[in-house]
JSON list of C-alpha atoms in Angstrom, two decimals:
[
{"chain": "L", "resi": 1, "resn": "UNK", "atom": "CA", "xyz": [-1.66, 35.90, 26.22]},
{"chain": "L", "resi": 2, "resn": "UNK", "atom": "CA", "xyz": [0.32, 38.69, 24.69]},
{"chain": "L", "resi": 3, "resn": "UNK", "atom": "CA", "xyz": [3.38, 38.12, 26.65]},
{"chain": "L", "resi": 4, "resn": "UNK", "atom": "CA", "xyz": [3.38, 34.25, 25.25]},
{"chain": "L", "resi": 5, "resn": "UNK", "atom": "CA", "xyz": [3.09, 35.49, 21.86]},
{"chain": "L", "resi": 6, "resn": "UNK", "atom": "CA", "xyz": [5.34, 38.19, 22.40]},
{"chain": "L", "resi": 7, "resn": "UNK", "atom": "CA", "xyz": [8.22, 35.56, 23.80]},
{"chain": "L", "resi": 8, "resn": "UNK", "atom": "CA", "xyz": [7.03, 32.74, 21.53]},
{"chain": "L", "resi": 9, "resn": "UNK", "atom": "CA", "xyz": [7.91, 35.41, 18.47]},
{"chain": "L", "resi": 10, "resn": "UNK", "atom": "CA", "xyz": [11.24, 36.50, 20.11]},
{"chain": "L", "resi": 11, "resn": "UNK", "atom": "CA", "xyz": [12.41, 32.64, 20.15]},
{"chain": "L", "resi": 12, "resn": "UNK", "atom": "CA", "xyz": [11.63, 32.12, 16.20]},
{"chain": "L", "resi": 13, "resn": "UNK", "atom": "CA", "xyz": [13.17, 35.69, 15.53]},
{"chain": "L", "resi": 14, "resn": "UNK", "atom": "CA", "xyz": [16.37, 34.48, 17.62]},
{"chain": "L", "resi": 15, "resn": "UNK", "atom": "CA", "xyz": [16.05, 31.30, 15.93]},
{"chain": "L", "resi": 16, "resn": "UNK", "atom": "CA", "xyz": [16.28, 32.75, 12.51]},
{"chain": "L", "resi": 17, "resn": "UNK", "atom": "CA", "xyz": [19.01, 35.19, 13.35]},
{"chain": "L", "resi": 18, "resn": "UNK", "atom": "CA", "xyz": [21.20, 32.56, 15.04]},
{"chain": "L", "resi": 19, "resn": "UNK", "atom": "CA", "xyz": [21.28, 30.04, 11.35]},
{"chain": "L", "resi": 20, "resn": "UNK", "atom": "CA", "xyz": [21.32, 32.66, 9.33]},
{"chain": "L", "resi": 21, "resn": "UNK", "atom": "CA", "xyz": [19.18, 35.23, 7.02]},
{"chain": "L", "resi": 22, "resn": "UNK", "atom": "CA", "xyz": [17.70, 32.12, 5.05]},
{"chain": "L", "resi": 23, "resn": "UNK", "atom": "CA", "xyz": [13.85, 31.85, 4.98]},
{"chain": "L", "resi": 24, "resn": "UNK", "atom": "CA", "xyz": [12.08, 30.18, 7.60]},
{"chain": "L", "resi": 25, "resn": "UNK", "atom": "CA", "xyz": [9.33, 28.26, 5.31]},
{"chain": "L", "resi": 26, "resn": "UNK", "atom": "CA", "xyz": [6.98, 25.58, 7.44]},
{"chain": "L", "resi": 27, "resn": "UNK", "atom": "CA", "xyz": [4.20, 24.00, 5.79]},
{"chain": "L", "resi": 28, "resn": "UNK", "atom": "CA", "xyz": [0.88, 23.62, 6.96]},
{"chain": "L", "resi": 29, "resn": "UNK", "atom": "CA", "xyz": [1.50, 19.38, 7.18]},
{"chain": "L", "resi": 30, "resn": "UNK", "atom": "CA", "xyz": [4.65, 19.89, 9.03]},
{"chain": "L", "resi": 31, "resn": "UNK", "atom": "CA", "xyz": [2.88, 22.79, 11.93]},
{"chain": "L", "resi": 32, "resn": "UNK", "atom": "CA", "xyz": [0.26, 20.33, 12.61]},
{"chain": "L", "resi": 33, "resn": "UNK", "atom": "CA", "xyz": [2.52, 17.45, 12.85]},
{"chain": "L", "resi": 34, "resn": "UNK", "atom": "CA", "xyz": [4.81, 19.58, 15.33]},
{"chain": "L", "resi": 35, "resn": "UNK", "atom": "CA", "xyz": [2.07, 20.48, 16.83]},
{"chain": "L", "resi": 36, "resn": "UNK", "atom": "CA", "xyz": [0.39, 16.81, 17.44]},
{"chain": "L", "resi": 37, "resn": "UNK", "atom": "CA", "xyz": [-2.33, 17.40, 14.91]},
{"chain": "L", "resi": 38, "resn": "UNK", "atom": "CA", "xyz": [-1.43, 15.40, 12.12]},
{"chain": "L", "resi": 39, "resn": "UNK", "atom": "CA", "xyz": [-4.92, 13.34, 11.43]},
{"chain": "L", "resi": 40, "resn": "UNK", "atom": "CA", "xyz": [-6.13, 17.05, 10.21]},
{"chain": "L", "resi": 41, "resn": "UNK", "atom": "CA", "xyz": [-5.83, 17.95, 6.74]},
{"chain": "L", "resi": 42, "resn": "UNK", "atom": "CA", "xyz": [-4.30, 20.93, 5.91]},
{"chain": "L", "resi": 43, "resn": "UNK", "atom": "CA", "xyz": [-7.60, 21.87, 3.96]},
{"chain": "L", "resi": 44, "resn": "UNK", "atom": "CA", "xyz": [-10.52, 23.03, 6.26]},
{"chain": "L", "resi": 45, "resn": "UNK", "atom": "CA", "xyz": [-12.87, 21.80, 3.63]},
{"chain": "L", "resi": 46, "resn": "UNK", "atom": "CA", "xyz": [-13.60, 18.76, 2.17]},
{"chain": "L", "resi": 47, "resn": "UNK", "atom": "CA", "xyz": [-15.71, 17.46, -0.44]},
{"chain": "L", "resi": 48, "resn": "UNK", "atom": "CA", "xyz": [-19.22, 16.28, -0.10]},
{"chain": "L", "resi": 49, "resn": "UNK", "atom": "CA", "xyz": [-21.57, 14.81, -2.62]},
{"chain": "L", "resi": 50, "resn": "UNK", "atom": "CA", "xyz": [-24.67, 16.52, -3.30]},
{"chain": "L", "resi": 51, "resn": "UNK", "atom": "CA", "xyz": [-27.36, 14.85, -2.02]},
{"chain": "L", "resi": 52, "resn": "UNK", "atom": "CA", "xyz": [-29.45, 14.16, -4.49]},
{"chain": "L", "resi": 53, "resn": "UNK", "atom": "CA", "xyz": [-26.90, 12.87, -7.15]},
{"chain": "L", "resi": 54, "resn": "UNK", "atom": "CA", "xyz": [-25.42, 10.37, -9.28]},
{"chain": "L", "resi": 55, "resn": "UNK", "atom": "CA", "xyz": [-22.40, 10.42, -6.48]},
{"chain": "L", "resi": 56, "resn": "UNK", "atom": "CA", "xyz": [-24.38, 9.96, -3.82]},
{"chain": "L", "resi": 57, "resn": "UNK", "atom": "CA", "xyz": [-26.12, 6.71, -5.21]},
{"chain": "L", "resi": 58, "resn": "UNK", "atom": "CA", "xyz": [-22.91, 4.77, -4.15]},
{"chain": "L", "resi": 59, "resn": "UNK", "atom": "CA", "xyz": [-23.79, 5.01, -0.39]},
{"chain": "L", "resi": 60, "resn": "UNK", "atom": "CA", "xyz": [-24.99, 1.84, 0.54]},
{"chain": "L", "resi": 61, "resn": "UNK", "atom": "CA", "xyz": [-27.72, 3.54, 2.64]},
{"chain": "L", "resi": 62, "resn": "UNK", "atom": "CA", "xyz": [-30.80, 4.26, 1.33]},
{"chain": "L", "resi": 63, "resn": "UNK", "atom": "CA", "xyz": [-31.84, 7.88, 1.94]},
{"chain": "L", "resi": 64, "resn": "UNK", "atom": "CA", "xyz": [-34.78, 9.21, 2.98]},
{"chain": "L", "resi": 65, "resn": "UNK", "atom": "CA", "xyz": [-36.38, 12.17, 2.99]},
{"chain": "L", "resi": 66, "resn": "UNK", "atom": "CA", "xyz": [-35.56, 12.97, 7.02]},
{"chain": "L", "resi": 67, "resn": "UNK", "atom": "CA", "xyz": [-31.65, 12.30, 5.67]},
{"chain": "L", "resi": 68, "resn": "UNK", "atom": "CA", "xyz": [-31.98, 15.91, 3.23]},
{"chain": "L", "resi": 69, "resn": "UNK", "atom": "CA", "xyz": [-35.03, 17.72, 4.63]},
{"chain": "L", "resi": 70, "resn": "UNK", "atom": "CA", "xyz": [-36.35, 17.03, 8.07]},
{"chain": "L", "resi": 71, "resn": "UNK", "atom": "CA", "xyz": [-38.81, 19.50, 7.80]},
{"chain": "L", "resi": 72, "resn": "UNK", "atom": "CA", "xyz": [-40.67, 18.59, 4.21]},
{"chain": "L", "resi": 73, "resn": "UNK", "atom": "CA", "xyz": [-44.09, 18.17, 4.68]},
{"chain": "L", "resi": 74, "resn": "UNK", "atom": "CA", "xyz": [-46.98, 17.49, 2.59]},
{"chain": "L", "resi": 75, "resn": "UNK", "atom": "CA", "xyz": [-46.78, 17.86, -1.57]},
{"chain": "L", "resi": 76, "resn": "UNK", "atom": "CA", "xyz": [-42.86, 18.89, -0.76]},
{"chain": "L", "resi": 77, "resn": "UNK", "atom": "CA", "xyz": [-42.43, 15.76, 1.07]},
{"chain": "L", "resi": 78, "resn": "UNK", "atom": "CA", "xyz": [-44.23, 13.31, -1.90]},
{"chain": "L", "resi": 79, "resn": "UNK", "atom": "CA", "xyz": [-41.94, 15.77, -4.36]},
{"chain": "L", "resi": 80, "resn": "UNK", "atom": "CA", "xyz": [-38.63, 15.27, -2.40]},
{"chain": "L", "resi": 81, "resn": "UNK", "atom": "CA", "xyz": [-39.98, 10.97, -1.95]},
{"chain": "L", "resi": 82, "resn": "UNK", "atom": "CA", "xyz": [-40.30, 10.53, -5.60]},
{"chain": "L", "resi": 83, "resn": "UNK", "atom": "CA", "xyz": [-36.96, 12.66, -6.83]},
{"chain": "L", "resi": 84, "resn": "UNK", "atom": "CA", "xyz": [-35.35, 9.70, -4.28]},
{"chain": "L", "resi": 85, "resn": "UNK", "atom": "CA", "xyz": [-36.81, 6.92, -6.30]},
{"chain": "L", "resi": 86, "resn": "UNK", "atom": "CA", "xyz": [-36.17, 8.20, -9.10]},
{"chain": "L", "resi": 87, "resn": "UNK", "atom": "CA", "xyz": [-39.48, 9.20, -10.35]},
{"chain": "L", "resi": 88, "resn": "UNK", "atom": "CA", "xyz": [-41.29, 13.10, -10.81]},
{"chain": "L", "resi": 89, "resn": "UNK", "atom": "CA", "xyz": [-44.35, 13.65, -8.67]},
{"chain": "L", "resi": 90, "resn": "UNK", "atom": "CA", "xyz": [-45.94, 16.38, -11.52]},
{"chain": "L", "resi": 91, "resn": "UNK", "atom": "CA", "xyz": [-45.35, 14.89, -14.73]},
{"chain": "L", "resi": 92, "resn": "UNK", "atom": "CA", "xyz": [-48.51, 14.91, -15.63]},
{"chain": "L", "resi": 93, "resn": "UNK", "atom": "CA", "xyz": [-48.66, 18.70, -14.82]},
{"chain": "L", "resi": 94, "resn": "UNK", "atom": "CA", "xyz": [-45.84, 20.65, -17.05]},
{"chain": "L", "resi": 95, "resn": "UNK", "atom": "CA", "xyz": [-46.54, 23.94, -16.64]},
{"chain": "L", "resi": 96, "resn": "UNK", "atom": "CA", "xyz": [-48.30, 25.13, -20.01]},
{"chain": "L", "resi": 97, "resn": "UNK", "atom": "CA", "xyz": [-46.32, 25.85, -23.16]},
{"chain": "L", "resi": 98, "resn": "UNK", "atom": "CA", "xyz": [-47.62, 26.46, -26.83]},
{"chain": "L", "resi": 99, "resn": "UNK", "atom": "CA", "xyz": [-49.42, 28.83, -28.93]},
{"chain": "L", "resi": 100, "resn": "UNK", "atom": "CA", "xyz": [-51.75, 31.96, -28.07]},
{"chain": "L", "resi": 101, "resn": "UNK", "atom": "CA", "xyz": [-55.10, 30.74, -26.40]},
{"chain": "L", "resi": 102, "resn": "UNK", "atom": "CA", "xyz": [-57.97, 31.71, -28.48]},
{"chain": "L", "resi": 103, "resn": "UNK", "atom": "CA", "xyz": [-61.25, 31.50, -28.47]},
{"chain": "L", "resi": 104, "resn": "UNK", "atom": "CA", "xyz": [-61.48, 28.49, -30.81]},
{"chain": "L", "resi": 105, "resn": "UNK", "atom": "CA", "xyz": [-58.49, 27.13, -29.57]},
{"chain": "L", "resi": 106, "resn": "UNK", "atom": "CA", "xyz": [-57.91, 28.13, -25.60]},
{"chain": "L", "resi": 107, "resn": "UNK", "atom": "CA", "xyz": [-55.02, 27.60, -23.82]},
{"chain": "L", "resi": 108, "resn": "UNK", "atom": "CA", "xyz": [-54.94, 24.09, -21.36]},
{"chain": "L", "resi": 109, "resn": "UNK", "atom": "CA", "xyz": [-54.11, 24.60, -17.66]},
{"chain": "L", "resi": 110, "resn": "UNK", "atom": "CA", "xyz": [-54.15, 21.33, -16.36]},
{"chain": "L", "resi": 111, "resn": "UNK", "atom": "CA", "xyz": [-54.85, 20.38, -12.21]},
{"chain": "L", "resi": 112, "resn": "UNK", "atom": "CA", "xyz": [-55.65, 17.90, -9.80]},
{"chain": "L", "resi": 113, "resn": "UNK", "atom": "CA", "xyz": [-58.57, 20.58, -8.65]},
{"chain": "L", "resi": 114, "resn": "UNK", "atom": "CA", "xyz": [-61.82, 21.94, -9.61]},
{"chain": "L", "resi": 115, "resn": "UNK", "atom": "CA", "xyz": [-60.06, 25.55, -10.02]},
{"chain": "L", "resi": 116, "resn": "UNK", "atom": "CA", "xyz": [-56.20, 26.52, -9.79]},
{"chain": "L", "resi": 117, "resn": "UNK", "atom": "CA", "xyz": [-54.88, 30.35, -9.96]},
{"chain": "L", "resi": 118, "resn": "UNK", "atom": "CA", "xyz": [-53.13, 30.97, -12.90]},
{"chain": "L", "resi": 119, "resn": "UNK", "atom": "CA", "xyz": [-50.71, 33.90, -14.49]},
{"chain": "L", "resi": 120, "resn": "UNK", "atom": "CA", "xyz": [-50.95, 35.00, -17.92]},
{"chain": "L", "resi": 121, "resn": "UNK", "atom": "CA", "xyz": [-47.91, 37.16, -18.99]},
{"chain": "L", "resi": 122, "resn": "UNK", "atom": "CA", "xyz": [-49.14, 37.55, -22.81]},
{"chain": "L", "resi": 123, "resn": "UNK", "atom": "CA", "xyz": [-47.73, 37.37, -25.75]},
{"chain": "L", "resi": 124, "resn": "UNK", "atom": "CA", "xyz": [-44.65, 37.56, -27.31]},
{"chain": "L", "resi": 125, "resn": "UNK", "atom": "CA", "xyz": [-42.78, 40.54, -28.17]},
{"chain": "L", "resi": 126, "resn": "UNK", "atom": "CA", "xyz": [-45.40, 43.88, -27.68]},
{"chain": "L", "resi": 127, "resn": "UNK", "atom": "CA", "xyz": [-48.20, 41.47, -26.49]},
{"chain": "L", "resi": 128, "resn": "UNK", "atom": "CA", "xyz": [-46.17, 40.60, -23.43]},
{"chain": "L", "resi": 129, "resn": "UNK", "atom": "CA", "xyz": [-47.21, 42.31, -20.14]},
{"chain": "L", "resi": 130, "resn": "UNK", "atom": "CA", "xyz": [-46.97, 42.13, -16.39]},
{"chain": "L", "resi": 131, "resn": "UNK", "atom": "CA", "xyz": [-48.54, 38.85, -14.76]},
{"chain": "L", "resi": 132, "resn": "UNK", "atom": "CA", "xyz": [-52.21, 39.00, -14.22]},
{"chain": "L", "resi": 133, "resn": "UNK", "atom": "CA", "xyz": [-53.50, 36.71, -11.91]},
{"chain": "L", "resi": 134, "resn": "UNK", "atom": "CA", "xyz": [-56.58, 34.81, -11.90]},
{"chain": "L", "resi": 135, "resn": "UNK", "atom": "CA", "xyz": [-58.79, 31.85, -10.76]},
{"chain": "L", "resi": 136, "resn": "UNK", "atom": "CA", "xyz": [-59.36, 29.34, -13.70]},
{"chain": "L", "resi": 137, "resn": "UNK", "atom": "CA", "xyz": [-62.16, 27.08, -13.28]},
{"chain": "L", "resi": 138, "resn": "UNK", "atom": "CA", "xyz": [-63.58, 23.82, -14.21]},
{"chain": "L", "resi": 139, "resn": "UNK", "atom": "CA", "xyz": [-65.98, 24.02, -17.90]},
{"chain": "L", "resi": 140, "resn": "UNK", "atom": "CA", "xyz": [-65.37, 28.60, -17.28]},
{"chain": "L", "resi": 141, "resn": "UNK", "atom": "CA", "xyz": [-63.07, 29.83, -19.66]},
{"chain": "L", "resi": 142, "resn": "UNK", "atom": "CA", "xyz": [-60.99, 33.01, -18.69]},
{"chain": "L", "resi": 143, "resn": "UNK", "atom": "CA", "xyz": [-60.16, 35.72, -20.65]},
{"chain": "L", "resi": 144, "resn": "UNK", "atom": "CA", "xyz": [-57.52, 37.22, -19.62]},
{"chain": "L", "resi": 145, "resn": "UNK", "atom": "CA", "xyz": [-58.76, 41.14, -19.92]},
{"chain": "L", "resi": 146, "resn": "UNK", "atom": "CA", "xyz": [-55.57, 42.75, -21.15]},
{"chain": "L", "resi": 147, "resn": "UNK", "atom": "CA", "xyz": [-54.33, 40.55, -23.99]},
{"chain": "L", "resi": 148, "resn": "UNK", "atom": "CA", "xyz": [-57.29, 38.56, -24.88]},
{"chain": "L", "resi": 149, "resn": "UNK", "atom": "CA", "xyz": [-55.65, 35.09, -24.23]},
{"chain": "L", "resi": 150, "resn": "UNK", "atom": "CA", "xyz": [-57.91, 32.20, -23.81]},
{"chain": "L", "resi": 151, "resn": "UNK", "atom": "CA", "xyz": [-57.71, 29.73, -20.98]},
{"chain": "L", "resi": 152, "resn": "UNK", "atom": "CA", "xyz": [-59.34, 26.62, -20.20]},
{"chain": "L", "resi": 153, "resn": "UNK", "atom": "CA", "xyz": [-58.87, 24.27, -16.89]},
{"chain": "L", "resi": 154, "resn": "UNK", "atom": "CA", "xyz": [-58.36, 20.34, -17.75]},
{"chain": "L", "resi": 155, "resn": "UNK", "atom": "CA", "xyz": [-58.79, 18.78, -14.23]},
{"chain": "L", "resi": 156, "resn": "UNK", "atom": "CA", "xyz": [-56.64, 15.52, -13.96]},
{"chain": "L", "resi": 157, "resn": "UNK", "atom": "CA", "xyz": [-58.60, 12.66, -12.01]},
{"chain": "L", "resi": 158, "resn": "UNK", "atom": "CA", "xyz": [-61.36, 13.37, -9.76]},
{"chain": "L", "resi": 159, "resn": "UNK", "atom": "CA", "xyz": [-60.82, 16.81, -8.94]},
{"chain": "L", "resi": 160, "resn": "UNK", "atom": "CA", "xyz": [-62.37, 19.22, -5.97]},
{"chain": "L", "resi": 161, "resn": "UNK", "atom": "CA", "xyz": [-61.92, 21.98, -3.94]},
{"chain": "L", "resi": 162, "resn": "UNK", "atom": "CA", "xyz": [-59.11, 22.98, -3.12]},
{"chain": "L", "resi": 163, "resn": "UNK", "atom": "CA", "xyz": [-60.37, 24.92, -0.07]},
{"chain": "L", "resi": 164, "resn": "UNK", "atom": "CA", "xyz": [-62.61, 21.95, 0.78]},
{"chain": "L", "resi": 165, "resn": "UNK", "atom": "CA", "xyz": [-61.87, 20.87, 4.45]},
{"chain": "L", "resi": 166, "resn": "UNK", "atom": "CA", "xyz": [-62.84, 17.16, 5.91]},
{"chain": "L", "resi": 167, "resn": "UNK", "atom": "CA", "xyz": [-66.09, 16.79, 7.56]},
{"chain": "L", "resi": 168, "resn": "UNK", "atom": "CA", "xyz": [-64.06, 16.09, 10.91]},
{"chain": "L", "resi": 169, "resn": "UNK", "atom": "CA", "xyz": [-62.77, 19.62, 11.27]},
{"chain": "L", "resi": 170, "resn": "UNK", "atom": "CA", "xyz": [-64.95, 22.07, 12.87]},
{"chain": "L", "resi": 171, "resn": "UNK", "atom": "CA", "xyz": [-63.33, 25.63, 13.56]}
]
């Protein structure tokens, strides 16, 4: 391998010499042409739409969720089905913004269960601390034991365990 490199160098150096100190300039179009590679670009990458975008809406194929994550299961899979038509799966479950929870008024953590865990990270400014974690549950509010916040759980629809298992599976 080094003795064809070796000889194929020699040639262009002998080439060179022979018309003259000028510069030998190729581009990359005209090596691959020489070369009998002209149907590849001379970029090694080319663009691709993201998949779920505006761009990728002019495909006439519809996607599916197999088409941009095989693997999505479950909630991820209902999440990644509704972002392709064009609707949000948790609307109806922002995660919870507004003033201190107090006892009068109590924060609202809403969920499709009975009981949800939920971080409180305080206050603002020197009532902010680290996360504390903590199970919320249906008609118990929490108090969350370092800043005093008030929570509450609002349970959207029917609501349940979340641990509950069907009848049908015995372990």
């Amino acid at each position: 391998m080094w003795r064809r490199a070796s000889s194929h160098l020699q040639t262009l150096a002998g080439q060179w010499w022979r018309s003259g100190p000028q510069l030998l300039c190729l581009s990359a179009q005209d090596t691959l042409q020489s070369r009998g590679l002209a149907s590849i670009t001379s970029s090694p990458f080319r663009k691709t739409s993201p998949l779920l975008s505006s761009e990728s809406d002019n495909v006439p194929t519809k996607k599916k969720v197999e088409d941009v994550m095989p693997i999505a299961t479950g909630h991820e899979r209902e999440e990644l089905e509704g972002e392709l038509e064009g609707t949000k799966r948790f609307t109806d479950m922002d995660s919870p913004v507004g003033p201190f929870g107090t006892k009068e008024t109590p924060a609202v953590v809403k969920s499709y269960y009975n009981k949800r865990i939920v971080g409180c990270p305080g206050g603002e400014g020197e009532d902010e601390h680290d996360v504390v974690w903590f199970w919320l549950e249906k008609d118990k509010p929490h108090e969350c034991p370092v800043c005093s916040q008030y929570f509450v759980l609002e349970v959207i629809g029917e609501g349940g365990d979340p641990e509950a298992h069907s009848d049908d599976e015995h372990h």
